[in-house]
Tab-separated table of C-alpha atoms in Angstrom:
chain	number	residue	atom	x	y	z
U	1	MET	CA	0.000	0.000	0.000
U	2	PRO	CA	2.692	2.585	0.848
U	3	ASN	CA	4.437	1.819	-2.454
U	4	GLU	CA	1.199	2.503	-4.301
U	5	ASN	CA	0.850	5.877	-2.562
U	6	ILE	CA	4.425	6.777	-3.461
U	7	ARG	CA	3.846	5.758	-7.078
U	8	GLN	CA	0.705	7.920	-7.261
U	9	LEU	CA	2.564	10.880	-5.802
U	10	GLU	CA	5.396	10.402	-8.297
U	11	GLU	CA	2.882	10.331	-11.167
U	12	LYS	CA	1.244	13.512	-9.920
U	13	ILE	CA	4.611	15.243	-9.571
U	14	ALA	CA	5.609	14.187	-13.094
U	15	TYR	CA	2.294	15.499	-14.439
U	16	LEU	CA	2.718	18.821	-12.619
U	17	GLU	CA	6.311	19.209	-13.833
U	18	ARG	CA	5.215	18.633	-17.431
U	19	HIS	CA	2.332	21.060	-16.959
U	20	VAL	CA	4.663	23.759	-15.608
U	21	THR	CA	7.013	23.265	-18.567
U	22	GLU	CA	4.123	23.633	-21.019
U	23	GLN	CA	2.933	26.768	-19.224
U	24	ASP	CA	6.439	28.248	-19.384
U	25	LYS	CA	6.515	27.681	-23.145
U	26	ALA	CA	3.094	29.286	-23.543
U	27	MET	CA	4.160	32.273	-21.431
U	28	LEU	CA	7.262	32.788	-23.583
U	29	GLU	CA	5.168	32.646	-26.756
U	30	MET	CA	2.713	35.161	-25.305
U	31	ALA	CA	5.573	37.463	-24.275
U	32	ASP	CA	6.908	37.337	-27.850
U	33	ASP	CA	3.424	38.075	-29.207
U	34	ILE	CA	3.014	41.011	-26.827
U	35	ALA	CA	6.396	42.451	-27.840
U	36	ARG	CA	5.501	42.117	-31.535
U	37	LEU	CA	2.099	43.722	-30.993
U	38	ARG	CA	3.690	46.615	-29.105
U	39	ARG	CA	6.104	47.230	-31.984
U	40	GLU	CA	3.207	47.195	-34.454
U	41	MET	CA	1.195	49.552	-32.264
U	42	LEU	CA	4.119	51.989	-32.095
U	43	ARG	CA	4.452	51.920	-35.895
U	44	PHE	CA	0.731	52.633	-36.286
U	45	ARG	CA	0.938	55.477	-33.781
U	46	GLU	CA	3.884	56.956	-35.671
U	47	ARG	CA	1.972	56.718	-38.945
U	48	LEU	CA	-1.036	58.416	-37.383
U	49	SER	CA	1.076	61.197	-35.894
U	50	ASP	CA	2.685	61.735	-39.321
U	51	GLY	CA	-0.735	62.306	-40.825
U	52	GLY	CA	-1.059	58.767	-42.093
U	53	ALA	CA	1.554	59.244	-44.805
U	54	GLY	CA	3.582	56.100	-45.309
U	55	SER	CA	6.966	55.653	-46.864
U	56	GLY	CA	5.845	53.515	-49.794
U	57	PRO	CA	4.219	54.821	-52.988
U	58	GLU	CA	1.096	52.747	-52.384
U	59	GLU	CA	0.543	54.608	-49.114
U	60	ARG	CA	0.860	58.147	-50.520
U	61	SER	CA	-2.132	60.313	-51.147
U	62	PRO	CA	-2.986	60.860	-54.851
U	63	VAL	CA	-3.374	64.577	-54.078
U	64	ASP	CA	0.298	64.823	-53.065
U	65	GLU	CA	1.545	63.020	-56.153
U	66	ARG	CA	2.731	65.036	-59.150
U	67	PRO	CA	1.349	64.164	-62.583
U	68	PRO	CA	3.722	62.059	-64.733
U	69	HIS	CA	4.258	64.771	-67.393
U	70	TYR	CA	6.025	67.166	-64.978
């Protein structure tokens, strides 16, 4: 009987250790996602503070673009 109790405790400990490891991995992934989202948010804020004008030609306003014959 005592051996059975020890075995059950060992199984529970092994399960909890695996669970903690999986949670650590998930936390690291979430931290990476949060960092990426913060960088994206800062870029969007910068674009908004610049009046929404981007650096690429597809993001420029047609009003600001000169006609091709000039």
